[in-house]
Coordinates of C-alpha atoms in Angstrom, one line a residue:
Chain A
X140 CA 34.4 -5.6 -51.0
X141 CA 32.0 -3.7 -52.9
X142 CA 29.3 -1.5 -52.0
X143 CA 26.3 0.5 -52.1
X144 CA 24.8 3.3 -50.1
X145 CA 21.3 4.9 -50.6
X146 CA 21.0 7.2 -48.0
X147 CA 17.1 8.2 -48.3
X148 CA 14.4 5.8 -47.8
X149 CA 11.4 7.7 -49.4
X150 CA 12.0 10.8 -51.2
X151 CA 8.5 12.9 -51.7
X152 CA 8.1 15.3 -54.8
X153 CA 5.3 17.1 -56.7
X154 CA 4.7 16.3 -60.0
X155 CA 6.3 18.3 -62.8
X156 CA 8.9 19.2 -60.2
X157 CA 12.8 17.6 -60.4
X158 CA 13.5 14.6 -58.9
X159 CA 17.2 13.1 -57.6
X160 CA 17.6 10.0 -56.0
X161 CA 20.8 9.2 -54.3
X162 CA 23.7 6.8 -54.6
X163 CA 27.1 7.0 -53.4
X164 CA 29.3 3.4 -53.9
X165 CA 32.8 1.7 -53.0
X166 CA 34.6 -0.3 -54.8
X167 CA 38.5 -1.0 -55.4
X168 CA 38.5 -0.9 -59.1
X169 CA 36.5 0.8 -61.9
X170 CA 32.9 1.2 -61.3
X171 CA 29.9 -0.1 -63.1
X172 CA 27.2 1.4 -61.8
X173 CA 23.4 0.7 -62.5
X174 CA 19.8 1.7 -61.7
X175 CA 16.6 -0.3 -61.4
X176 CA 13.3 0.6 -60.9
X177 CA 10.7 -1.8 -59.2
X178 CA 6.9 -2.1 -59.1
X179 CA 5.0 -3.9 -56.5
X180 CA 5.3 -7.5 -56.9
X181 CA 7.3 -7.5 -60.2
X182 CA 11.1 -7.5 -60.6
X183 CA 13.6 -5.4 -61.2
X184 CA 13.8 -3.2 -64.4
X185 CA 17.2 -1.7 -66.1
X186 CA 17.1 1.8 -66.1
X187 CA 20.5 2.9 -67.1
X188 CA 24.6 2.1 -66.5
X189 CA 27.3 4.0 -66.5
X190 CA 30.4 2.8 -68.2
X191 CA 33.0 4.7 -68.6
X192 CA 33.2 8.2 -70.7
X193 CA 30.7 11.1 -70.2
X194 CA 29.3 11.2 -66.4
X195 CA 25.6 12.0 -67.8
X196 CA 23.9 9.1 -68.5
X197 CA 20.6 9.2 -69.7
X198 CA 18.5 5.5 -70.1
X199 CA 14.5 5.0 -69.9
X200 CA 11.3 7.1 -69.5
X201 CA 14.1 10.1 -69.2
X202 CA 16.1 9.7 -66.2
X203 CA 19.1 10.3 -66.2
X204 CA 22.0 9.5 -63.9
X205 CA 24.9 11.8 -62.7
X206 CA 28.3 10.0 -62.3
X207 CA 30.9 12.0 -60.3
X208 CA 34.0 10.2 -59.0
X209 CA 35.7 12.2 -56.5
X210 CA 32.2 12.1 -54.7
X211 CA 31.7 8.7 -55.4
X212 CA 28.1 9.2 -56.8
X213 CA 25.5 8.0 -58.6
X214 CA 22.7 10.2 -58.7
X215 CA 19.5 9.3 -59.9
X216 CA 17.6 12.1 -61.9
X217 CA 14.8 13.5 -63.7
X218 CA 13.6 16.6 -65.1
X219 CA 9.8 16.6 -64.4
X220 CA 8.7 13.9 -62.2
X221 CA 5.4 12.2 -63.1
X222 CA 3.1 10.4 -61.1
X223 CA 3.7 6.9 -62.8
X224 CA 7.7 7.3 -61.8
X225 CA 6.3 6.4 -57.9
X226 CA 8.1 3.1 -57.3
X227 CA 11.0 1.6 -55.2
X228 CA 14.4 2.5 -57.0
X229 CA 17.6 0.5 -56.8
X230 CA 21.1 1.8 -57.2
X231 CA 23.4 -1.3 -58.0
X232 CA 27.7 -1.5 -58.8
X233 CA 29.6 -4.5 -60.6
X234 CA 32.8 -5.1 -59.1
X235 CA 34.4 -5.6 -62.2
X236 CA 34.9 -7.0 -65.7
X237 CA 35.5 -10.8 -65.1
X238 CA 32.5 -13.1 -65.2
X239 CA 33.2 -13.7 -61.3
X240 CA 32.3 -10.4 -60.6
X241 CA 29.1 -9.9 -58.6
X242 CA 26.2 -7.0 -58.9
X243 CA 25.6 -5.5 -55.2
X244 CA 22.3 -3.8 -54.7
X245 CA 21.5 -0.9 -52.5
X246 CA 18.9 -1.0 -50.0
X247 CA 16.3 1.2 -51.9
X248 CA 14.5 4.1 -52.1
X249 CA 10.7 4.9 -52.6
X250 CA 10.3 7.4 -54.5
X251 CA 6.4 9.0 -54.1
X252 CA 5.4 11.4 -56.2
X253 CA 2.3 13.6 -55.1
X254 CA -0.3 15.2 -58.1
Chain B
X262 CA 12.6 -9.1 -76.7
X263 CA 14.4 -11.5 -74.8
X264 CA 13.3 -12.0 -70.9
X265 CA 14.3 -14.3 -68.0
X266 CA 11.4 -16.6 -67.0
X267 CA 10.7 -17.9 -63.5
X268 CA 8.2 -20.2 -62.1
X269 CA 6.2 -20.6 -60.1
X270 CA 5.2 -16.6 -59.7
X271 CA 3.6 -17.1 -56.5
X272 CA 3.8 -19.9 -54.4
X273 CA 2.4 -20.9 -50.3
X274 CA 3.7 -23.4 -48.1
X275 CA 3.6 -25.0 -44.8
X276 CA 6.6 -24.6 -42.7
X277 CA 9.2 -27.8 -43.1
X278 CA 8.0 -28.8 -46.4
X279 CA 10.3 -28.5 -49.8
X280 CA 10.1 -26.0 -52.3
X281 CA 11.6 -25.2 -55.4
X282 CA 11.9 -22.1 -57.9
X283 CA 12.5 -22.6 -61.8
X284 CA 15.1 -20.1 -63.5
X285 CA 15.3 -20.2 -67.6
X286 CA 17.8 -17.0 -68.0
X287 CA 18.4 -15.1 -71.4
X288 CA 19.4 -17.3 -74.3
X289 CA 23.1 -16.7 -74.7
X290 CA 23.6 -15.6 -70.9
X291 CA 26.4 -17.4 -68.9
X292 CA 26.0 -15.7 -65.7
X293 CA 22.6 -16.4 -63.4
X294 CA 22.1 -15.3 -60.5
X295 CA 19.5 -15.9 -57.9
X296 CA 18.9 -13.1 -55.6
X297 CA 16.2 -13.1 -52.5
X298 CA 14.7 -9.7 -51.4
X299 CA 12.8 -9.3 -48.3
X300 CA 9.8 -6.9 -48.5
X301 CA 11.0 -3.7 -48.9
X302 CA 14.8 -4.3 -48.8
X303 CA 17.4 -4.7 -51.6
X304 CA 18.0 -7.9 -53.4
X305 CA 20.6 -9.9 -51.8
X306 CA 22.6 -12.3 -53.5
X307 CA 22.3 -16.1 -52.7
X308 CA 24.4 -17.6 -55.5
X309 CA 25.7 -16.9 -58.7
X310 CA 26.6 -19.3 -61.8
X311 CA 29.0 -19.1 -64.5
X312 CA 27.2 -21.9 -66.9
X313 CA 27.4 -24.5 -64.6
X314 CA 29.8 -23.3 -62.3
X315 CA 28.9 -22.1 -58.9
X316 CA 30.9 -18.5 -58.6
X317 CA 29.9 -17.6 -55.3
X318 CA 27.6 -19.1 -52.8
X319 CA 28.8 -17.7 -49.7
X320 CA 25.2 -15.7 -49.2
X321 CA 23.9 -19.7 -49.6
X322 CA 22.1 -21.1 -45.9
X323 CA 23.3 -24.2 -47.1
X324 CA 21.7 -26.3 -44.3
X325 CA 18.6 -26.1 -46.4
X326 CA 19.0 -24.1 -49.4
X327 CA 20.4 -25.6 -52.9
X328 CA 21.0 -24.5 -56.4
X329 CA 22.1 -26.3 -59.5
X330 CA 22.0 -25.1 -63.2
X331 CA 23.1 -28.6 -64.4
X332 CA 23.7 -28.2 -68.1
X333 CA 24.3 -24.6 -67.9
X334 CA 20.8 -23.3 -68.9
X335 CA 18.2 -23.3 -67.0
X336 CA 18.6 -23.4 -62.9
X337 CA 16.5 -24.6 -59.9
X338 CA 16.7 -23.2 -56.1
X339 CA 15.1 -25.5 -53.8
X340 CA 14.8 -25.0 -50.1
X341 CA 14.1 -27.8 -47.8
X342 CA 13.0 -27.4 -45.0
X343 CA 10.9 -24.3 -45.8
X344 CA 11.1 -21.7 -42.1
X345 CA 9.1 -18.8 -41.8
X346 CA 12.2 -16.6 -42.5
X347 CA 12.5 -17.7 -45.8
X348 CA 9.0 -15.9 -46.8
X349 CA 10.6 -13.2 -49.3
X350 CA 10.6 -12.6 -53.2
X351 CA 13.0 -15.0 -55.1
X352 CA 14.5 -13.2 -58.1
X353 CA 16.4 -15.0 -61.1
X354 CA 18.9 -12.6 -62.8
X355 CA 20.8 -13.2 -65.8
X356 CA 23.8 -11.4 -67.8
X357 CA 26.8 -11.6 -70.2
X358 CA 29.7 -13.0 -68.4
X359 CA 32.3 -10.4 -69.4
X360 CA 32.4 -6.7 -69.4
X361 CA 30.6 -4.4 -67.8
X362 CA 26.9 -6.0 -68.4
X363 CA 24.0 -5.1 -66.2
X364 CA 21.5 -7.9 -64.9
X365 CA 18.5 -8.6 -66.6
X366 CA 15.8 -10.1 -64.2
X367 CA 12.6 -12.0 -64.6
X368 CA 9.0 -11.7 -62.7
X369 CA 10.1 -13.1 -59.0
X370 CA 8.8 -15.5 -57.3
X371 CA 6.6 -14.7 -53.8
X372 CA 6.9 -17.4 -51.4
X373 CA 4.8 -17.4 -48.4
X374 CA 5.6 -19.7 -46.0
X375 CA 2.5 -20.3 -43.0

């Protein structure tokens, strides 16, 4: 079975600095890997997915996500962190192509980002 | 642009009544999912529906949870009898059946159960 690993709970950076929020995943066949980005008391938003192709992946508000296989990874990533990207981030993998394949969610991580 | 509605947004009950959530996915979306999320956990999936088609339920308390998406549209998760464990966000999630399509999810619902 599928699954997803998000090793940090909270990860704290200034703002302006570079932020990385980590991901690594299993799964028996080719990977689809997602992120989603949550607010309090809303649901989940798409960020970006990763296909197949070129490992950077850049989606919304520039983040970008870094895929590397041999690591199993899916790193999160930005540039210059802003305040606004404070929320509780979700790293997520499809188990495959058929429409019996389910989306698996990790167990988040808040990221805080300090003025 | 297209979103996944769910009703009620917030909703309070007594222990050992009924409840139900209201799931209208994407127009054009086969898959639906309903997901619950405890406060400050990951989603975790309860059931997923291919049209009308359960998929996978095995997440499901059966005992007092249900889901049916009867004509393949819209779906309804109704719990009965409510515990105090079942206090959580509900989340409706919808995608394309094939390839390698993300989830696209709607508002959540907070239940509180006292």
């Amino acid at each position: 079975a599928q699954s997803v690993a998000q090793p940090e709970d909270q990860v704290n950076v200034a703002e302006g600095n570079p932020l990385t929020v980590k991901c690594t995943y299993s799964v028996s066949g080719n990977p689809y890997l997602f992120w989603y980005v949550q607010y309090p008391n809303r649901g989940l938003q798409f960020l970006l997915k990763y296909i197949t192709g070129d490992n950077l992946v850049k989606g919304s508000y520039g983040f970008e996500a870094e895929f590397n296989k041999s690591q199993t990874s899916f790193h999160l990533k930005k540039p210059s962190a802003l305040v606004s990207d404070s929320a509780l981030y979700f790293c997520a993998v499809r188990d495959g192509y058929s429409s019996a394949s389910k989306i698996i969610f990790g167990s988040g991580t808040r990221l805080s980002i300090r003025p | 642009e297209a979103e996944v509605a769910q009703s009620p947004r917030y909703k309070i009950t007594e222990k050992s009544q009924a409840v139900a959530f209201w799931c209208d996915p994407i127009s054009g979306h086969a898959t639906l999912y309903w997901y619950r999320q405890i406060l400050g956990q990951g989603p975790e999936l309860l059931v997923q529906f291919q049209d009308e088609s359960v998929v996978d339920d095995s997440q499901l308390p059966k005992d007092r949870f249900s889901a049916e998406r009867l004509k393949g549209v819209d779906s309804t998760l109704k719990i009965q009898p409510a515990e105090l464990g079942d206090s959580a966000m509900y989340l409706c999630a919808s995608s394309l059946s094939r390839g390698p399509a993300g989830a696209f999810f709607g508002q959540g619902t907070r239940l509180t159960v006292v």
